[in-house]
XYZ file of C-alpha atoms in Angstrom:
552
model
C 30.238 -4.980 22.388
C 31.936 -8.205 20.966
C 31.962 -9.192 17.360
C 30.148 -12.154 16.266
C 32.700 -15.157 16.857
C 33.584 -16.702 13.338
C 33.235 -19.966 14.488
C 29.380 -20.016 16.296
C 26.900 -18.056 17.584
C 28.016 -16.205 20.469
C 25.958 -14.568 23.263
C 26.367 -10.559 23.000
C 25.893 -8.913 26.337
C 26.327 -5.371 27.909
C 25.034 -5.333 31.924
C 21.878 -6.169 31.835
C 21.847 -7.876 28.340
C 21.044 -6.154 24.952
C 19.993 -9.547 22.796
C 21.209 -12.620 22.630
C 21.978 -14.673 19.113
C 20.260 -18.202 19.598
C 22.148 -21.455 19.209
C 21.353 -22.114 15.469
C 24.210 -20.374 13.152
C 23.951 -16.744 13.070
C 21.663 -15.631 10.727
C 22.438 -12.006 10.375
C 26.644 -12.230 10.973
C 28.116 -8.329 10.888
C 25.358 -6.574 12.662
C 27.267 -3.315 14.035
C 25.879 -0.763 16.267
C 26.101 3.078 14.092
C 24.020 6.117 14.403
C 19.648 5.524 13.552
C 17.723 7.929 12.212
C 14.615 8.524 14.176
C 11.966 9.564 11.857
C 9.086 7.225 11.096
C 5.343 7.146 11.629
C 3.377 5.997 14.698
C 1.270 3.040 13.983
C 0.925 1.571 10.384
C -2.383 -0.085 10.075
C -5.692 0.635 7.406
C -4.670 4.362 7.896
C -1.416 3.984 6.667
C -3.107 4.124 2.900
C -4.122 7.680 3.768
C -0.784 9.886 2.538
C -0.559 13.431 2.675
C -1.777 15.575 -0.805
C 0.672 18.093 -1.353
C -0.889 21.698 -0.607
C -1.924 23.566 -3.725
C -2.348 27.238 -2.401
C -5.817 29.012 -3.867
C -6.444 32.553 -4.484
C -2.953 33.060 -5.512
C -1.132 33.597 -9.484
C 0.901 32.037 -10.393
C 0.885 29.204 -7.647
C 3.695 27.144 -7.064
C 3.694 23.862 -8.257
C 4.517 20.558 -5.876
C 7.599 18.426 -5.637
C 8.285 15.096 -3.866
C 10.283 15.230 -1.030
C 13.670 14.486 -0.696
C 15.921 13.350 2.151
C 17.231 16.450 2.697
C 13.646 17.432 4.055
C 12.356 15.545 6.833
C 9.222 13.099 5.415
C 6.979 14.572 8.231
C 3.970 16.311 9.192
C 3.355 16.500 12.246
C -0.205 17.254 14.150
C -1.234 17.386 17.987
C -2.330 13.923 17.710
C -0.299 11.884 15.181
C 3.009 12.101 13.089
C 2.253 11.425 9.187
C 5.038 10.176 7.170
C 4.891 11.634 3.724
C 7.253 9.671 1.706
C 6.453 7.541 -1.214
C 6.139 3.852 -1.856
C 8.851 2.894 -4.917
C 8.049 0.720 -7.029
C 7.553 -3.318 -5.600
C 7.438 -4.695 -9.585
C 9.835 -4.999 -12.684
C 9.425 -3.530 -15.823
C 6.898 -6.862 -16.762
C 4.628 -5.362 -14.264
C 5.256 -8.365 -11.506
C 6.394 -8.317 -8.475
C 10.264 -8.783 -7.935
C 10.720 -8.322 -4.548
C 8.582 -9.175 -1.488
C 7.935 -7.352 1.682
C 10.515 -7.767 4.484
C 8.459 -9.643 7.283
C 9.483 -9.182 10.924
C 8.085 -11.766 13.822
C 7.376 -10.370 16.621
C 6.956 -13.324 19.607
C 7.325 -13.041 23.326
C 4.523 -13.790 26.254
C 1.261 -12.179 26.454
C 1.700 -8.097 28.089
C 5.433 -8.448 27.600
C 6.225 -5.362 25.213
C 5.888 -6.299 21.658
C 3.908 -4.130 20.500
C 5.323 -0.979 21.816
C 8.543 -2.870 20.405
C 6.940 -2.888 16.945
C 6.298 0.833 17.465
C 9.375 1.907 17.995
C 11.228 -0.668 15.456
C 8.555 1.292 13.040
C 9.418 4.820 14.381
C 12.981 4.270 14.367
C 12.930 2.739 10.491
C 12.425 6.053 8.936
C 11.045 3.956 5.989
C 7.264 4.423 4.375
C 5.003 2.001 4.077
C 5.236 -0.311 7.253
C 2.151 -2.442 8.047
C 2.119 -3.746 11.714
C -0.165 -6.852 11.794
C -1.181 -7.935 14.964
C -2.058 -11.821 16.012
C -5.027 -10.655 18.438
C -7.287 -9.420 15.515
C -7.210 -14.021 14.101
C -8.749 -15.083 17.402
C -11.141 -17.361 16.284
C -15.264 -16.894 16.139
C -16.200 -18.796 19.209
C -18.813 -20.689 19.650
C -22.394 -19.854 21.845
C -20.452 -22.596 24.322
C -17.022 -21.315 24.166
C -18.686 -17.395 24.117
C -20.308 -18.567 27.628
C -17.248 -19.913 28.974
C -14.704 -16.801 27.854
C -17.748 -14.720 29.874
C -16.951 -16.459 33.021
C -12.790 -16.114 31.836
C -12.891 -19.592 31.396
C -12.037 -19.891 27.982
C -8.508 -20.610 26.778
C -7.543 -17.744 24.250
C -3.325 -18.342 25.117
C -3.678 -21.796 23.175
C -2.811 -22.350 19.710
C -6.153 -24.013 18.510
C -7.783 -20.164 19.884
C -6.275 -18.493 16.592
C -7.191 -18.828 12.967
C -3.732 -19.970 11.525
C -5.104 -20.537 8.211
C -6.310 -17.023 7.941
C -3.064 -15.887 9.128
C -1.226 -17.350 6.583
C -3.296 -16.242 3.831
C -2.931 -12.985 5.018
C 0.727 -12.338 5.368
C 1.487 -14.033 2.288
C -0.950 -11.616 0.180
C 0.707 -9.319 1.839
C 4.003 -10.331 1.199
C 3.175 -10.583 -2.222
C 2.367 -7.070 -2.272
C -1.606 -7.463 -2.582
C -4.276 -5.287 -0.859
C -5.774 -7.525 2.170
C -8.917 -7.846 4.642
C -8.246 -7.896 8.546
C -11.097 -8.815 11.050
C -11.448 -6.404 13.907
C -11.325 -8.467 17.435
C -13.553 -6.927 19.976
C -11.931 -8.163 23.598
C -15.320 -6.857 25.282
C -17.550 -9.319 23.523
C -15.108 -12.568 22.757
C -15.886 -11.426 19.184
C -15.057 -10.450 15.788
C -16.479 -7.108 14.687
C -18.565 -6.692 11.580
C -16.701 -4.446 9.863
C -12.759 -5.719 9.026
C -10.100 -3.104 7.711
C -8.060 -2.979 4.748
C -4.181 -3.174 4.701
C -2.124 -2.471 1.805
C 1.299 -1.399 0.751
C 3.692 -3.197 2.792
C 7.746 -2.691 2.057
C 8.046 -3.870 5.789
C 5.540 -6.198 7.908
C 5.827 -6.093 11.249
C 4.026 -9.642 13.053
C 3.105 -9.681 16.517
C 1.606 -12.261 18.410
C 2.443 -14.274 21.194
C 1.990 -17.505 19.205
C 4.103 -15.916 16.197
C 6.130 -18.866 16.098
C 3.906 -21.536 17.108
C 3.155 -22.796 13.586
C 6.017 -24.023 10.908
C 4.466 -22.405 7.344
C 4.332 -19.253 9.643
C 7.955 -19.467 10.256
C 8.977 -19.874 6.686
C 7.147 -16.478 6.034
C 8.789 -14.750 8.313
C 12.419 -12.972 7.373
C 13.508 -12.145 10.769
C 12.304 -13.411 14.189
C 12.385 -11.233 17.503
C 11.389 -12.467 20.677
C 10.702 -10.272 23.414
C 11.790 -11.632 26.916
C 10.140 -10.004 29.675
C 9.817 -10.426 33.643
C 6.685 -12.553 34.223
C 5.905 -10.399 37.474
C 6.042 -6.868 34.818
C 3.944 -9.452 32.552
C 1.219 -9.965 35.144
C 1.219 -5.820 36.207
C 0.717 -4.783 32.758
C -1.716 -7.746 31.973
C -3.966 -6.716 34.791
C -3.801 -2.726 33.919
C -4.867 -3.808 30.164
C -7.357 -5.701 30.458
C -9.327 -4.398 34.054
C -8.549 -0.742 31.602
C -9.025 -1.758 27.908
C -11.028 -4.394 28.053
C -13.764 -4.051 30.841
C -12.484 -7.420 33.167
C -12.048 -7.675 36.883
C -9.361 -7.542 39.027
C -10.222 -11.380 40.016
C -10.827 -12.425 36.218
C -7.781 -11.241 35.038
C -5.824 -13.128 38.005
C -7.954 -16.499 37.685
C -7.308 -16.469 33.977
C -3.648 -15.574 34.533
C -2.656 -18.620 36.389
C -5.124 -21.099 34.990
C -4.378 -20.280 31.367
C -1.313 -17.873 30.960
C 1.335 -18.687 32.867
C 0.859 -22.394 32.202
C 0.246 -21.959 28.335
C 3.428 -19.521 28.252
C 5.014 -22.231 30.188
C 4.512 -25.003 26.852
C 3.825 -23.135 24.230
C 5.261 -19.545 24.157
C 9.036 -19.584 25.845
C 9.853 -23.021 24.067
C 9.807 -21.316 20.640
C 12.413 -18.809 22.314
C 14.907 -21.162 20.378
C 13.654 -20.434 17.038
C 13.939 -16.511 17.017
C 16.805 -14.908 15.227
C 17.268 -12.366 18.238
C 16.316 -12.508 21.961
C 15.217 -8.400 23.103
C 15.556 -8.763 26.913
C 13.560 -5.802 28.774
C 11.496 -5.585 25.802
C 10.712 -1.396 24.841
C 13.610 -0.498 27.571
C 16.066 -2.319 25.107
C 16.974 0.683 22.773
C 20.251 -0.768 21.925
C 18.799 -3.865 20.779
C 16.204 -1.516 18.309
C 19.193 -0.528 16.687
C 20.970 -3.123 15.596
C 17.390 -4.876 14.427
C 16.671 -1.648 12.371
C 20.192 -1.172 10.747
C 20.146 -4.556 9.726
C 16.363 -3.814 8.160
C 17.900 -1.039 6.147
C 20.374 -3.427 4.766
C 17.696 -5.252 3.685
C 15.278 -2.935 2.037
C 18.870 -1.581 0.336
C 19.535 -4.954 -1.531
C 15.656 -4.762 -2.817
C 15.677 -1.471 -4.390
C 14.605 -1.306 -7.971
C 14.601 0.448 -11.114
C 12.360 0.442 -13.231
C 12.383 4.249 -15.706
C 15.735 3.075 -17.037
C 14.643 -0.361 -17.934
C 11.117 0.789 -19.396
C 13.649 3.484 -21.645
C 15.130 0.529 -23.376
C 12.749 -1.877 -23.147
C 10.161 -3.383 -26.073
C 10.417 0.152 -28.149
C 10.637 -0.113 -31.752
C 7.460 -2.466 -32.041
C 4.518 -1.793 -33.998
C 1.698 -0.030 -31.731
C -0.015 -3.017 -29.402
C -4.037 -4.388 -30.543
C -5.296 -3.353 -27.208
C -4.550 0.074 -28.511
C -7.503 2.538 -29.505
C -6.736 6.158 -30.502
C -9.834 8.494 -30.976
C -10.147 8.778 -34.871
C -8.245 12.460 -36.035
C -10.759 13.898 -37.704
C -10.443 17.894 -38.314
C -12.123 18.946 -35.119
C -10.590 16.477 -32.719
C -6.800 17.596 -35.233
C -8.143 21.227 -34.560
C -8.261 21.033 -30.880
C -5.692 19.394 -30.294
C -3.730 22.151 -32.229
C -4.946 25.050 -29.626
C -4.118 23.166 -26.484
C -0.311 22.311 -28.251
C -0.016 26.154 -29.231
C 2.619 27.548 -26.236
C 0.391 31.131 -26.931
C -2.828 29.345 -26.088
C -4.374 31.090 -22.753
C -4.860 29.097 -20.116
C -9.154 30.099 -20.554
C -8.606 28.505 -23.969
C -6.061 25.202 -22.615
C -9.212 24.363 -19.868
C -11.922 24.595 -22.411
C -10.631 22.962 -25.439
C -9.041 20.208 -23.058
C -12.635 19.800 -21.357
C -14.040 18.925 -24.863
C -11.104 16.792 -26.213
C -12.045 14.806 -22.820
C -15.695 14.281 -23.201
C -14.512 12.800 -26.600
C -12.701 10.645 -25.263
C -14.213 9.266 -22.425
C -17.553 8.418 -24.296
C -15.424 6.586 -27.162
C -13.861 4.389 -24.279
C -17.458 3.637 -23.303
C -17.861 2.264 -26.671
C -15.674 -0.745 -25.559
C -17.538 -1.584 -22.148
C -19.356 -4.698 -22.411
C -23.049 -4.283 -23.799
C -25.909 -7.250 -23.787
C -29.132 -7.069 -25.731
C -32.512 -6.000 -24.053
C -36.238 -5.226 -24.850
C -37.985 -2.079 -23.582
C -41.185 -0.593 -24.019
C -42.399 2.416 -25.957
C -44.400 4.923 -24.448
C -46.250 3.960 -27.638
C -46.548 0.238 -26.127
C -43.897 -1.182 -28.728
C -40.888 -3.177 -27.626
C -37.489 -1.857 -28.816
C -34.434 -4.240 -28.988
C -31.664 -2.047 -27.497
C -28.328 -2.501 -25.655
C -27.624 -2.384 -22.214
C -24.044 -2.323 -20.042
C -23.095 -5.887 -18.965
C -21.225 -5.105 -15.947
C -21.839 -4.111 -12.439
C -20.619 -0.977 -11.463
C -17.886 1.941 -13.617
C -15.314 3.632 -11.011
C -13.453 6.190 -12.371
C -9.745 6.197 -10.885
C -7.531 9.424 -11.130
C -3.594 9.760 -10.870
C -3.860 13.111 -8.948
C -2.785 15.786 -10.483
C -4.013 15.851 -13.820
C -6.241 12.811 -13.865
C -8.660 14.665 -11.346
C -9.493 17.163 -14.648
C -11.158 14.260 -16.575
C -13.712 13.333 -13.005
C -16.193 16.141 -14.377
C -16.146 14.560 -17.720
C -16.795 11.039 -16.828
C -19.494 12.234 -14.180
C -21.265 14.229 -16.786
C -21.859 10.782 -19.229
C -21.936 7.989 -16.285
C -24.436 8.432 -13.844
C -23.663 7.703 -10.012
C -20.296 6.893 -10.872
C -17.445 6.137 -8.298
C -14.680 7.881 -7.759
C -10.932 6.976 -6.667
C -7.646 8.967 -6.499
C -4.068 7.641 -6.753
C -1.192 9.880 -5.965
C 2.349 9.023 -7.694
C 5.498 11.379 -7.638
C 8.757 10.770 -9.024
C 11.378 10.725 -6.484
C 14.329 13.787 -7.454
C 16.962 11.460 -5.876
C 16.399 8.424 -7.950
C 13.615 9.698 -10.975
C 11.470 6.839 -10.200
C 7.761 6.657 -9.328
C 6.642 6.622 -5.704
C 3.163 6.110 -4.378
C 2.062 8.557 -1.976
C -1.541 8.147 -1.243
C -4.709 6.221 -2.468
C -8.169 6.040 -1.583
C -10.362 3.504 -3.353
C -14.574 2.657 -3.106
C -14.689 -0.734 -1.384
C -15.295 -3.747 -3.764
C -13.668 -2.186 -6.486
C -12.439 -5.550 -7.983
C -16.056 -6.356 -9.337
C -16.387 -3.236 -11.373
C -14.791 -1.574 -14.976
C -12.757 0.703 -13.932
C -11.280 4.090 -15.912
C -8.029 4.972 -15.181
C -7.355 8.745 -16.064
C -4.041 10.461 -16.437
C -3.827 13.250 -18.802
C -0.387 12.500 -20.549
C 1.639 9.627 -20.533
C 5.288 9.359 -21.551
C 7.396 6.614 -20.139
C 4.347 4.800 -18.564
C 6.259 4.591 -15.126
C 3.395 6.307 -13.294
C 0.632 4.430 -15.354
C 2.211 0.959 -14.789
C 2.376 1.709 -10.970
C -1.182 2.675 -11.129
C -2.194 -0.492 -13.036
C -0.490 -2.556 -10.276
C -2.217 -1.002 -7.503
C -5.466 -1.817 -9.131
C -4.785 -5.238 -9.715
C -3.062 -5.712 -6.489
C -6.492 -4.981 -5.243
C -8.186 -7.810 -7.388
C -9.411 -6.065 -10.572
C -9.192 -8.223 -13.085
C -6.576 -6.438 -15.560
C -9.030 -6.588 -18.820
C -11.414 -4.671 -16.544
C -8.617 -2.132 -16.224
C -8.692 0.883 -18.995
C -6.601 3.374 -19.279
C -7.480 6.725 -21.013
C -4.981 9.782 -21.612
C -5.124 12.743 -23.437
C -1.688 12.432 -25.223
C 1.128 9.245 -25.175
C 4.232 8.436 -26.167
C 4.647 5.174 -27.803
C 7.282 4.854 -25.108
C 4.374 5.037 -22.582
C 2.152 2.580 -24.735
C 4.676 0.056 -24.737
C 5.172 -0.227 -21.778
C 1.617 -0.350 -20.233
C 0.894 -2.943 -23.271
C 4.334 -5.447 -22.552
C 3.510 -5.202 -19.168
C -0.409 -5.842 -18.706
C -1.498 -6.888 -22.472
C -5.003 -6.760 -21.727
C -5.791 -3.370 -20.136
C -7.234 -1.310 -22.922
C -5.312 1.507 -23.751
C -7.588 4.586 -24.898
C -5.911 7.940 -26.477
C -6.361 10.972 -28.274
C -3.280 11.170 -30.116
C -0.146 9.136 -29.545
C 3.418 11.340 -29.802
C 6.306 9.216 -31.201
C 9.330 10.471 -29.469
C 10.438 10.747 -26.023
C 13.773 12.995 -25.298
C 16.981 12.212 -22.809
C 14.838 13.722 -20.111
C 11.418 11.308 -20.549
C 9.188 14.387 -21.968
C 7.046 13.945 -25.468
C 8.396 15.347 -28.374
C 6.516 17.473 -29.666
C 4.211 16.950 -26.508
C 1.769 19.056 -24.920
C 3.523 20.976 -22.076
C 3.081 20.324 -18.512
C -0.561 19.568 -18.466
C -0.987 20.367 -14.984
C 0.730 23.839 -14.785
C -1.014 24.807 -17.780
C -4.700 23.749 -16.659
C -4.007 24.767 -13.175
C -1.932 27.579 -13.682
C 1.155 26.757 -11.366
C 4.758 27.921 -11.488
C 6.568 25.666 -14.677
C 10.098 24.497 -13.686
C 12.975 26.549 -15.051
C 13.834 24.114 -17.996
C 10.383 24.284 -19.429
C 9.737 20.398 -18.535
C 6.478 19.220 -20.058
C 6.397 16.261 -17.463
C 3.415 17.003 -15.286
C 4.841 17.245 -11.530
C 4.550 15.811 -9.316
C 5.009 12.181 -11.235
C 6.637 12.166 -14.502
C 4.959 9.774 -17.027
């Protein structure tokens, strides 16, 4: 293969053709064909929220505790039916708690049955990144109307025209998503011309994969879009795999799928489709058959996602400390018993018997004095002696109770036992050993979470890395952040600082706050590893008293 000429684009071929560099300036210069890594995970879609939970064996003392994984150890599980890609999500904000880098966004264009999708697949596959979202164009088809429903029924309905796709809902879409917020995706049914009741959730994206064969058909579209692929295909392989979709997939005819072809089709592909050929970055002739072409599009993603790295532990260790504690600060009040218990659970002799129950009670404490700040209006009920009785009653709609897996899952039987049919959610968040940040692993969240309080619950908090990453999540999925609180056991003021700077109006609800954290982010004098001691797993040689498998 030829370099890139310095002077203009120049047309890089092998026999048949790998890709071809369009006449505008090269827009990636020094792409250079090098071994890929070929570990990734089939299809990113609503699933791809749905991470593995590290195994925690039963029946066995001591168990072992859980680590993250690291690239020495292949991010995979693998199942008879799918691959599952275990590694984490880092961090997509600064230490302010905003967003600092978007998500890379790949177009995917090319005429309709020509290969993008398995294209996508394999771009996604071949990444060996987490946290890839492939959006596809056929889920915006517009709702049509009774009219335009009678005349797709008789395949005389034009769906391979611009004006058939909801552009303004496409838009909306990948920017949220860009922007790293949780989105709503409608569910096309090709049977019935329409869109599904039920839509799916994306969220998460580090990469965005677009495909649609009008992907470059509108301009505020383009200027989303980081890199743009088109995939050029034989119109004779087009029309083959057209008619094996559709007369397969989507319950047409063999003489449908033929009229439709060369009434609508060919003629929109024709005007509308090959014209904005020009405008894509790189050409992939021979679409899914074009390996080579793969892997000079996914090198050039990893150089990407490289410059984009953050990090955000060492900036929260030097960042805002030495303040006085923030307003949105409430620590339970240290009276004898609560100074009592809190004594047993610190003790390094305390059983573990002893560590569950005095933590259970310290817990129950704590969760009904963050109660105390949920909004309360005044009301009138009536006696069973017939007299009316001016009380309080809770303002809001709905309390969920969120958990950052491990530890946080110990306070669900505490908040169940004083909030009745309350809703649960789990975050997972491990520190990678490579870099010692955060990475998010897994979540699963009730749906319409965004109008309710919610109580985040993490049993110790020291650097707030973990709890900040948390607090994004949420808000990336509309909560408003002074519906956000967050309860813990035990901080550092390290911790608190860093949850206040960044979000200044999630309440911040404690038992005791620690005031030092050491070169290695554990509270001085601290509790221990929480989770080890509750659950009685294997602590790490050094004694850490970070629970595992996030650290603070």
């Amino acid at each position: 293969m030829r370099p890139m000429h310095p002077l203009g684009p120049l047309a890089v071929q092998e026999h048949p053709p790998v890709f071809s560099v369009m006449s505008s300036p090269p827009a990636y210069p020094g792409i250079r064909i090098s071994g890929c890594r070929a570990l990734g995970a089939e299809g990113s879609n609503a699933e791809s929220l749905d991470r593995l939970l590290p195994p925690v064996g039963a029946g066995r003392s001591p168990r072992k505790r859980t680590t993250s994984q690291c690239k020495s150890e292949p991010p995979l599980l693998r199942t008879s039916k799918r691959t599952i890609y275990t590694a984490g999500r880092p961090p997509w904000y600064n230490e302010h708690g905003t967003q600092s880098k978007e998500a890379f966004a790949i177009g995917l264009g090319g005429g309709s049955a020509s290969g993008k999708t398995t294209v996508a697949r394999m771009i996604i596959e071949a990444l060996d990144v987490p946290w890839v979202v492939l959006l596809s164009m056929d889920s915006f088809y517009k709702v049509l109307t009774e009219q335009q429903q009678e005349q797709a029924a008789h395949n005389n309905f034009n769906f391979d025209h611009p004006d058939a796709f909801d552009f303004d809902l496409i838009i909306s879409t990948l920017k949220k998503l860009k922007q790293g917020k949780s989105v709503k995706v409608p569910i096309y049914d090709f049977t019935t011309h329409s869109r599904k009741k039920d839509w799916k959730t994306l969220y998460g994206a580090n990469v965005i994969i677009f495909e649609g064969i009008m992907a470059f058909a509108d301009k505020t579209l383009l200027e989303l879009l980081d890199m743009k692929i088109f995939v050029d295909t034989d119109s004779d392989i087009r029309l083959v795999r057209r008619l094996r979709r559709d007369i397969s997939e989507r319950g047409r005819d063999i003489e449908g799928v033929i009229k439709q072809y060369n009434k609508f089709v060919k003629p929109a592909f024709d005007q509308y489709i090959q014209p904005t050929m020009r405008l894509a970055d790189i050409v992939v002739p021979r679409g899914s058959g074009n390996t080579v072409a793969i892997d000079l599009i996914v090198q050039h993603v990893h150089s990407q996602l490289e410059e984009r790295e953050l990090s955000v532990r060492a900036a929260l260790a030097s960042a805002h400390q030495c303040h006085p504690l923030p307003r949105t600060l409430s620590v339970l009040k240290s009276t004898p018993q609560v100074r009592g218990m809190h004594t047993i659970i610190r003790d390094k002799e305390t059983s573990r018997d002893e560590f569950i129950f005095y933590s259970k009670r310290l817990m129950r404490l704590l969760i009904e004095h963050a109660l105390s700040f949920l909004p309360f209006q005044d009301c009138v009920v009536q006696t069973p002696q017939g007299q009316d009785y001016a009380g309080k009653c809770y303002a809001g709609k709905q309390i969920t109770g969120v958990s950052i897996l491990r530890a946080g899952e110990t306070m669900e039987p505490a908040l169940r036992a004083v909030c009745k049919d309350v809703r649960i959610g789990t975050i997972l968040i491990q520190t990678n050993q490579l870099t010692g940040e955060p990475e998010l692993h897994y979540l699963r969240l009730p749906k319409d979470i965004s109008d309710d309080h919610v109580i985040l619950m993490d049993c110790t908090v020291s650097t707030g890395a973990a709890a900040m990453m948390a607090v994004r999540v949420l808000l990336d999925h509309d909560v408003p952040e002074d519906k956000i609180f967050l309860l813990s056991l035990l901080m550092a003021e390290m911790g608190v600082h860093s949850v206040a700077y960044a979000f200044p109006r999630v309440r911040i609800i404690t038992t005791a706050v620690d005031k030092r954290v050491n070169d290695l982010f554990r509270i001085i004098p601290g509790i221990g590893n929480f989770g080890d001691r509750y659950f009685g797993t294997d602590a790490v040689p050094d004694g850490s008293d970070e629970e595992e498998p996030y650290t603070g």
